[in-house]
Amino acid sequence: MKDNKPHNSFFTSDKDLYLRIKKYKDKEAFLTAYDAYAEDIYRFVYFKVGNTEDAQDITSSVFIKAWQLVQSGQLKDDGNYKGLKNFLYKVARNEAIDYYRLKHSTSFSEADIDADEKDIEDKSQDVFGEAALSLDKDILQKNLLKLKREYRTVLILYYINELSVSEIANITGKTKGSVRVTVFRALKALRELMEE
Amino acid sequence: MNDKELIAQLKKMESLKPNGEWLKANRQVLRAQIYNGREDCQELGFFAKFNLLAHRFSQPYAVAAIIVLFFAGSGALSSWMSKDAKPGEVLYTAKMISEKTKYTLTLNEDSKTKLNVEFAKERVDEMNDVLKTETKSENKVAILKDNFKKEVSQARERLAKNNPVVPKKANTPVASSKKPAATTARATSAAPQTNTNASFMTAADSKGLGGIDISVGETDNKKLEDVLKKESDNPVEILDKAQELFEKADYQGAKDALDKANELIQK
């Protein structure tokens, strides 16, 4: 069956992958992108929702949704090959917001939280309390999950998934300056929690 | 806990990974989903692959590599084509540039000296060609003489610089040639032999040249050749002889002298 023929041997750089997915909607290339980014996306989602089952469900739906968007030509060319990674993070962020809406029947979005400078504690953290504590870095995880989502998002993206300020700005729709300030404030807030 | 420690701990969170089995199973699910979708995968055809290749080769690093390869290739080609060029021909300039490039790219001082000698030999060959094939060749002959002198002079200077005890130039070649060269560095370093007279007699004997009387009934060129044969251990003086022979239009003799000088330099 010709569709099963792997294309991985032909061009393997991120740039080629991006071009193959965007221009040719290459399915094998998309599966290669899954291999490359699934762990990062899962980690990003995990720290957003706080439990393994939901993180797995959301990660699955992120890639399916992303493929649908690729097929409908919505993988935007933002001028560089990192567009694919940014695109996946954006889809993941939206999927996480949808998850909050469904799970808690709330109407807030990250944009609403961003507008609110008050340190709103994420209620969903209660769900994962035990799982988080079972991990080696339980205290840090627990405190990380106590942060408001905006802070948590930038800390995960910047320090754990090691994205650049530009990439985070692209994903979150903020300016680079705003991202830098948020990272600084988030780190300060986390330190204060750790010192309590 | 300071920021640095906190950041270090955050970075350790990278070790949080999804279950491997789930990751594989999810890949299978994703694969099934996307292959059962409404659009078939577009197999990369010839033009798609060509486009991707074209895209790759339009990148700055690829363009730079192509330019470097182009110049290196054209340089090698022109060097090869201009190998037998004579003065006045279009490719002769390319030959000169190629020689200069080779000279500039050579870092070792001894190798540079050898190159000077090689280029001087080239000038001798060119002189032979010019005199054989052309009638109005005064200008070319003058250029070749000048170039020959430059090469020999550079080789001599480099030898003197690298080996200060080598005598720079013999003003009276025939007379001075009889002086023992026992003070030269080469003789010293070569040397189990300290008696130079004995050494060149041995060398001459081995070639069947012993007993040549240079003072009676010989031409100047013959004398020079004899001296050349006897003074087999001093490249500077042999270069002087080569120049003298060249000026006296004994081109074969000059070439032999240059060969001998090259052998000595290589040692």
mmCIF file of N, CA and C in Angstrom, chain B residues 150-243:
data_model
loop_
_atom_site.group_PDB
_atom_site.id
_atom_site.type_symbol
_atom_site.label_atom_id
_atom_site.label_comp_id
_atom_site.label_asym_id
_atom_site.label_seq_id
_atom_site.Cartn_x
_atom_site.Cartn_y
_atom_site.Cartn_z
ATOM 1 N N LYS B 150 64.137 36.573 -10.752
ATOM 2 C CA LYS B 150 63.331 36.796 -9.533
ATOM 3 C C LYS B 150 63.188 35.498 -8.736
ATOM 4 N N GLU B 151 62.870 34.405 -9.457
ATOM 5 C CA GLU B 151 62.664 33.131 -8.764
ATOM 6 C C GLU B 151 63.951 32.679 -8.080
ATOM 7 N N VAL B 152 65.066 32.741 -8.841
ATOM 8 C CA VAL B 152 66.340 32.274 -8.280
ATOM 9 C C VAL B 152 66.745 33.153 -7.097
ATOM 10 N N SER B 153 66.540 34.434 -7.271
ATOM 11 C CA SER B 153 66.925 35.364 -6.203
ATOM 12 C C SER B 153 66.096 35.109 -4.939
ATOM 13 N N GLN B 154 64.806 34.856 -5.122
ATOM 14 C CA GLN B 154 63.948 34.571 -3.947
ATOM 15 C C GLN B 154 64.388 33.289 -3.251
ATOM 16 N N ALA B 155 64.696 32.265 -4.067
ATOM 17 C CA ALA B 155 65.128 30.987 -3.484
ATOM 18 C C ALA B 155 66.426 31.183 -2.705
ATOM 19 N N ARG B 156 67.338 31.960 -3.302
ATOM 20 C CA ARG B 156 68.632 32.180 -2.661
ATOM 21 C C ARG B 156 68.449 32.945 -1.346
ATOM 22 N N GLU B 157 67.641 33.966 -1.399
ATOM 23 C CA GLU B 157 67.416 34.768 -0.184
ATOM 24 C C GLU B 157 66.791 33.933 0.924
ATOM 25 N N ARG B 158 65.839 33.082 0.525
ATOM 26 C CA ARG B 158 65.167 32.269 1.541
ATOM 27 C C ARG B 158 66.143 31.268 2.160
ATOM 28 N N LEU B 159 67.006 30.704 1.306
ATOM 29 C CA LEU B 159 68.009 29.763 1.830
ATOM 30 C C LEU B 159 68.964 30.475 2.793
ATOM 31 N N ALA B 160 69.380 31.670 2.410
ATOM 32 C CA ALA B 160 70.308 32.425 3.260
ATOM 33 C C ALA B 160 69.647 32.802 4.581
ATOM 34 N N LYS B 161 68.346 33.142 4.494
ATOM 35 C CA LYS B 161 67.619 33.570 5.684
ATOM 36 C C LYS B 161 67.421 32.395 6.652
ATOM 37 N N ASN B 162 67.057 31.245 6.069
ATOM 38 C CA ASN B 162 66.792 30.085 6.915
ATOM 39 C C ASN B 162 68.061 29.435 7.432
ATOM 40 N N ASN B 163 69.143 29.715 6.726
ATOM 41 C CA ASN B 163 70.388 29.035 7.068
ATOM 42 C C ASN B 163 71.514 30.062 6.984
ATOM 43 N N PRO B 164 71.627 30.954 7.963
ATOM 44 C CA PRO B 164 72.500 32.117 7.857
ATOM 45 C C PRO B 164 73.961 31.792 7.593
ATOM 46 N N VAL B 165 74.406 30.600 7.946
ATOM 47 C CA VAL B 165 75.829 30.303 7.735
ATOM 48 C C VAL B 165 76.145 29.951 6.289
ATOM 49 N N VAL B 166 75.123 29.754 5.462
ATOM 50 C CA VAL B 166 75.379 29.483 4.047
ATOM 51 C C VAL B 166 75.856 30.769 3.405
ATOM 52 N N PRO B 167 76.951 30.739 2.689
ATOM 53 C CA PRO B 167 77.432 31.967 2.046
ATOM 54 C C PRO B 167 76.411 32.475 1.055
ATOM 55 N N LYS B 168 76.178 33.810 1.061
ATOM 56 C CA LYS B 168 75.087 34.368 0.257
ATOM 57 C C LYS B 168 75.348 34.276 -1.231
ATOM 58 N N LYS B 169 76.441 34.823 -1.670
ATOM 59 C CA LYS B 169 76.692 34.764 -3.108
ATOM 60 C C LYS B 169 78.184 34.818 -3.357
ATOM 61 N N ALA B 170 78.638 33.949 -4.256
ATOM 62 C CA ALA B 170 80.048 33.960 -4.597
ATOM 63 C C ALA B 170 80.255 34.965 -5.717
ATOM 64 N N ASN B 171 81.081 35.993 -5.444
ATOM 65 C CA ASN B 171 81.306 37.020 -6.469
ATOM 66 C C ASN B 171 82.184 36.497 -7.599
ATOM 67 N N THR B 172 83.140 35.639 -7.224
ATOM 68 C CA THR B 172 83.984 35.045 -8.260
ATOM 69 C C THR B 172 83.736 33.544 -8.234
ATOM 70 N N PRO B 173 82.759 33.141 -8.961
ATOM 71 C CA PRO B 173 82.264 31.774 -8.827
ATOM 72 C C PRO B 173 83.315 30.697 -9.017
ATOM 73 N N VAL B 174 84.100 30.822 -10.078
ATOM 74 C CA VAL B 174 85.025 29.732 -10.389
ATOM 75 C C VAL B 174 86.095 29.638 -9.308
ATOM 76 N N ALA B 175 86.644 30.837 -8.974
ATOM 77 C CA ALA B 175 87.711 30.839 -7.983
ATOM 78 C C ALA B 175 87.187 30.408 -6.620
ATOM 79 N N SER B 176 86.071 31.036 -6.210
ATOM 80 C CA SER B 176 85.566 30.743 -4.879
ATOM 81 C C SER B 176 85.038 29.321 -4.768
ATOM 82 N N SER B 177 84.713 28.756 -5.876
ATOM 83 C CA SER B 177 84.136 27.421 -5.835
ATOM 84 C C SER B 177 85.119 26.406 -5.302
ATOM 85 N N LYS B 178 86.387 26.769 -5.393
ATOM 86 C CA LYS B 178 87.363 25.799 -4.900
ATOM 87 C C LYS B 178 87.506 25.854 -3.388
ATOM 88 N N LYS B 179 86.916 26.905 -2.775
ATOM 89 C CA LYS B 179 87.015 26.989 -1.324
ATOM 90 C C LYS B 179 86.212 25.862 -0.700
ATOM 91 N N PRO B 180 86.758 25.287 0.373
ATOM 92 C CA PRO B 180 85.987 24.235 1.030
ATOM 93 C C PRO B 180 84.720 24.788 1.668
ATOM 94 N N ALA B 181 83.703 24.025 1.598
ATOM 95 C CA ALA B 181 82.419 24.475 2.160
ATOM 96 C C ALA B 181 82.153 23.841 3.510
ATOM 97 N N ALA B 182 83.231 23.596 4.231
ATOM 98 C CA ALA B 182 83.084 22.898 5.511
ATOM 99 C C ALA B 182 82.345 23.699 6.550
ATOM 100 N N THR B 183 82.230 25.020 6.341
ATOM 101 C CA THR B 183 81.556 25.834 7.358
ATOM 102 C C THR B 183 80.060 25.914 7.149
ATOM 103 N N THR B 184 79.554 25.381 6.084
ATOM 104 C CA THR B 184 78.110 25.485 5.865
ATOM 105 C C THR B 184 77.364 24.595 6.822
ATOM 106 N N ALA B 185 76.179 25.051 7.128
ATOM 107 C CA ALA B 185 75.350 24.277 8.052
ATOM 108 C C ALA B 185 75.029 22.922 7.478
ATOM 109 N N ARG B 186 74.787 22.925 6.162
ATOM 110 C CA ARG B 186 74.413 21.653 5.556
ATOM 111 C C ARG B 186 75.532 20.644 5.689
ATOM 112 N N ALA B 187 76.791 21.142 5.400
ATOM 113 C CA ALA B 187 77.920 20.239 5.519
ATOM 114 C C ALA B 187 78.040 19.755 6.953
ATOM 115 N N THR B 188 77.803 20.677 7.888
ATOM 116 C CA THR B 188 77.935 20.322 9.300
ATOM 117 C C THR B 188 76.872 19.322 9.714
ATOM 118 N N SER B 189 75.643 19.597 9.280
ATOM 119 C CA SER B 189 74.557 18.721 9.706
ATOM 120 C C SER B 189 74.586 17.395 8.973
ATOM 121 N N ALA B 190 75.062 17.423 7.713
ATOM 122 C CA ALA B 190 75.047 16.188 6.951
ATOM 123 C C ALA B 190 76.027 15.212 7.557
ATOM 124 N N ALA B 191 76.877 15.742 8.331
ATOM 125 C CA ALA B 191 78.181 15.337 8.132
ATOM 126 C C ALA B 191 78.918 14.451 9.038
ATOM 127 N N PRO B 192 79.097 13.309 8.525
ATOM 128 C CA PRO B 192 80.234 12.587 9.080
ATOM 129 C C PRO B 192 81.521 13.149 8.475
ATOM 130 N N GLN B 193 81.407 13.764 7.261
ATOM 131 C CA GLN B 193 82.627 14.222 6.614
ATOM 132 C C GLN B 193 82.970 15.635 7.028
ATOM 133 N N THR B 194 84.245 15.854 7.315
ATOM 134 C CA THR B 194 84.678 17.198 7.638
ATOM 135 C C THR B 194 85.638 17.700 6.570
ATOM 136 N N ASN B 195 86.165 16.810 5.819
ATOM 137 C CA ASN B 195 87.092 17.223 4.761
ATOM 138 C C ASN B 195 86.314 17.336 3.461
ATOM 139 N N THR B 196 85.988 18.565 3.087
ATOM 140 C CA THR B 196 85.135 18.786 1.922
ATOM 141 C C THR B 196 85.819 18.365 0.629
ATOM 142 N N ASN B 197 87.103 18.638 0.539
ATOM 143 C CA ASN B 197 87.819 18.244 -0.679
ATOM 144 C C ASN B 197 87.686 16.750 -0.899
ATOM 145 N N ALA B 198 87.880 16.032 0.185
ATOM 146 C CA ALA B 198 87.779 14.580 0.077
ATOM 147 C C ALA B 198 86.385 14.176 -0.323
ATOM 148 N N SER B 199 85.372 14.866 0.246
ATOM 149 C CA SER B 199 83.994 14.476 -0.036
ATOM 150 C C SER B 199 83.628 14.713 -1.477
ATOM 151 N N PHE B 200 84.015 15.885 -2.031
ATOM 152 C CA PHE B 200 83.578 16.045 -3.428
ATOM 153 C C PHE B 200 84.414 15.226 -4.393
ATOM 154 N N MET B 201 85.613 14.918 -4.007
ATOM 155 C CA MET B 201 86.389 14.017 -4.868
ATOM 156 C C MET B 201 85.710 12.648 -4.906
ATOM 157 N N THR B 202 85.231 12.231 -3.747
ATOM 158 C CA THR B 202 84.561 10.928 -3.705
ATOM 159 C C THR B 202 83.312 10.956 -4.572
ATOM 160 N N ALA B 203 82.578 12.061 -4.443
ATOM 161 C CA ALA B 203 81.348 12.186 -5.240
ATOM 162 C C ALA B 203 81.684 12.198 -6.721
ATOM 163 N N ALA B 204 82.727 12.936 -7.076
ATOM 164 C CA ALA B 204 83.093 13.020 -8.484
ATOM 165 C C ALA B 204 83.570 11.675 -8.995
ATOM 166 N N ASP B 205 84.333 10.994 -8.167
ATOM 167 C CA ASP B 205 84.827 9.683 -8.587
ATOM 168 C C ASP B 205 83.690 8.714 -8.830
ATOM 169 N N SER B 206 82.719 8.765 -7.948
ATOM 170 C CA SER B 206 81.601 7.850 -8.095
ATOM 171 C C SER B 206 80.863 8.073 -9.394
ATOM 172 N N LYS B 207 80.933 9.266 -9.929
ATOM 173 C CA LYS B 207 80.267 9.526 -11.207
ATOM 174 C C LYS B 207 81.244 9.396 -12.376
ATOM 175 N N GLY B 208 82.426 8.972 -12.096
ATOM 176 C CA GLY B 208 83.395 8.813 -13.175
ATOM 177 C C GLY B 208 83.937 10.130 -13.672
ATOM 178 N N LEU B 209 83.958 11.146 -12.849
ATOM 179 C CA LEU B 209 84.380 12.478 -13.286
ATOM 180 C C LEU B 209 85.706 12.902 -12.648
ATOM 181 N N GLY B 210 86.314 12.046 -11.911
ATOM 182 C CA GLY B 210 87.556 12.408 -11.236
ATOM 183 C C GLY B 210 88.642 12.760 -12.234
ATOM 184 N N GLY B 211 89.503 13.685 -11.821
ATOM 185 C CA GLY B 211 90.642 14.023 -12.654
ATOM 186 C C GLY B 211 90.383 15.035 -13.740
ATOM 187 N N ILE B 212 89.212 15.683 -13.739
ATOM 188 C CA ILE B 212 88.948 16.702 -14.761
ATOM 189 C C ILE B 212 89.798 17.930 -14.468
ATOM 190 N N ASP B 213 90.503 18.353 -15.482
ATOM 191 C CA ASP B 213 91.335 19.547 -15.307
ATOM 192 C C ASP B 213 90.558 20.741 -15.816
ATOM 193 N N ILE B 214 90.118 21.601 -14.935
ATOM 194 C CA ILE B 214 89.244 22.689 -15.354
ATOM 195 C C ILE B 214 90.016 23.902 -15.874
ATOM 196 N N SER B 215 91.308 23.877 -15.752
ATOM 197 C CA SER B 215 92.035 25.096 -16.112
ATOM 198 C C SER B 215 92.558 25.081 -17.553
ATOM 199 N N VAL B 216 92.548 23.948 -18.197
ATOM 200 C CA VAL B 216 93.199 23.873 -19.513
ATOM 201 C C VAL B 216 92.194 23.523 -20.614
ATOM 202 N N GLY B 217 92.113 24.393 -21.625
ATOM 203 C CA GLY B 217 91.402 24.095 -22.868
ATOM 204 C C GLY B 217 89.901 23.843 -22.736
ATOM 205 N N GLU B 218 89.266 24.444 -21.779
ATOM 206 C CA GLU B 218 87.817 24.242 -21.616
ATOM 207 C C GLU B 218 87.091 25.565 -21.839
ATOM 208 N N THR B 219 85.840 25.474 -22.269
ATOM 209 C CA THR B 219 85.033 26.696 -22.389
ATOM 210 C C THR B 219 84.575 27.132 -20.999
ATOM 211 N N ASP B 220 84.067 28.376 -20.943
ATOM 212 C CA ASP B 220 83.556 28.882 -19.652
ATOM 213 C C ASP B 220 82.423 28.000 -19.142
ATOM 214 N N ASN B 221 81.537 27.634 -20.069
ATOM 215 C CA ASN B 221 80.405 26.801 -19.669
ATOM 216 C C ASN B 221 80.857 25.466 -19.104
ATOM 217 N N LYS B 222 81.825 24.928 -19.750
ATOM 218 C CA LYS B 222 82.348 23.638 -19.300
ATOM 219 C C LYS B 222 82.905 23.784 -17.891
ATOM 220 N N LYS B 223 83.610 24.895 -17.694
ATOM 221 C CA LYS B 223 84.180 25.129 -16.363
ATOM 222 C C LYS B 223 83.073 25.218 -15.322
ATOM 223 N N LEU B 224 82.060 25.934 -15.685
ATOM 224 C CA LEU B 224 80.947 26.097 -14.743
ATOM 225 C C LEU B 224 80.315 24.748 -14.414
ATOM 226 N N GLU B 225 80.153 23.952 -15.445
ATOM 227 C CA GLU B 225 79.554 22.627 -15.226
ATOM 228 C C GLU B 225 80.405 21.784 -14.287
ATOM 229 N N ASP B 226 81.722 21.884 -14.532
ATOM 230 C CA ASP B 226 82.628 21.106 -13.671
ATOM 231 C C ASP B 226 82.526 21.551 -12.224
ATOM 232 N N VAL B 227 82.521 22.850 -12.056
ATOM 233 C CA VAL B 227 82.428 23.397 -10.701
ATOM 234 C C VAL B 227 81.119 22.924 -10.062
ATOM 235 N N LEU B 228 80.091 22.973 -10.898
ATOM 236 C CA LEU B 228 78.770 22.555 -10.422
ATOM 237 C C LEU B 228 78.795 21.116 -9.907
ATOM 238 N N LYS B 229 79.465 20.279 -10.679
ATOM 239 C CA LYS B 229 79.520 18.876 -10.294
ATOM 240 C C LYS B 229 80.305 18.691 -9.003
ATOM 241 N N LYS B 230 81.343 19.498 -8.855
ATOM 242 C CA LYS B 230 82.153 19.342 -7.646
ATOM 243 C C LYS B 230 81.449 19.910 -6.412
ATOM 244 N N GLU B 231 80.806 21.025 -6.569
ATOM 245 C CA GLU B 231 80.168 21.650 -5.404
ATOM 246 C C GLU B 231 78.762 21.098 -5.224
ATOM 247 N N SER B 232 78.716 19.913 -4.768
ATOM 248 C CA SER B 232 77.414 19.255 -4.710
ATOM 249 C C SER B 232 76.695 19.463 -3.385
ATOM 250 N N ASP B 233 77.253 20.256 -2.490
ATOM 251 C CA ASP B 233 76.632 20.353 -1.178
ATOM 252 C C ASP B 233 76.182 21.773 -0.828
ATOM 253 N N ASN B 234 76.240 22.690 -1.756
ATOM 254 C CA ASN B 234 75.885 24.071 -1.431
ATOM 255 C C ASN B 234 74.826 24.617 -2.398
ATOM 256 N N PRO B 235 73.575 24.522 -2.030
ATOM 257 C CA PRO B 235 72.512 24.915 -2.970
ATOM 258 C C PRO B 235 72.578 26.378 -3.391
ATOM 259 N N VAL B 236 73.072 27.237 -2.493
ATOM 260 C CA VAL B 236 73.129 28.664 -2.848
ATOM 261 C C VAL B 236 74.086 28.879 -4.006
ATOM 262 N N GLU B 237 75.245 28.252 -3.918
ATOM 263 C CA GLU B 237 76.223 28.445 -4.996
ATOM 264 C C GLU B 237 75.740 27.776 -6.281
ATOM 265 N N ILE B 238 75.044 26.657 -6.123
ATOM 266 C CA ILE B 238 74.527 25.983 -7.332
ATOM 267 C C ILE B 238 73.467 26.848 -8.006
ATOM 268 N N LEU B 239 72.703 27.540 -7.206
ATOM 269 C CA LEU B 239 71.720 28.470 -7.790
ATOM 270 C C LEU B 239 72.425 29.592 -8.549
ATOM 271 N N ASP B 240 73.549 30.067 -7.971
ATOM 272 C CA ASP B 240 74.331 31.098 -8.676
ATOM 273 C C ASP B 240 74.798 30.582 -10.027
ATOM 274 N N LYS B 241 75.250 29.335 -9.997
ATOM 275 C CA LYS B 241 75.750 28.746 -11.263
ATOM 276 C C LYS B 241 74.613 28.611 -12.263
ATOM 277 N N ALA B 242 73.442 28.208 -11.739
ATOM 278 C CA ALA B 242 72.292 28.057 -12.629
ATOM 279 C C ALA B 242 71.979 29.382 -13.318
ATOM 280 N N GLN B 243 72.103 30.446 -12.548
ATOM 281 C CA GLN B 243 71.805 31.770 -13.122
ATOM 282 C C GLN B 243 72.843 32.145 -14.179
#
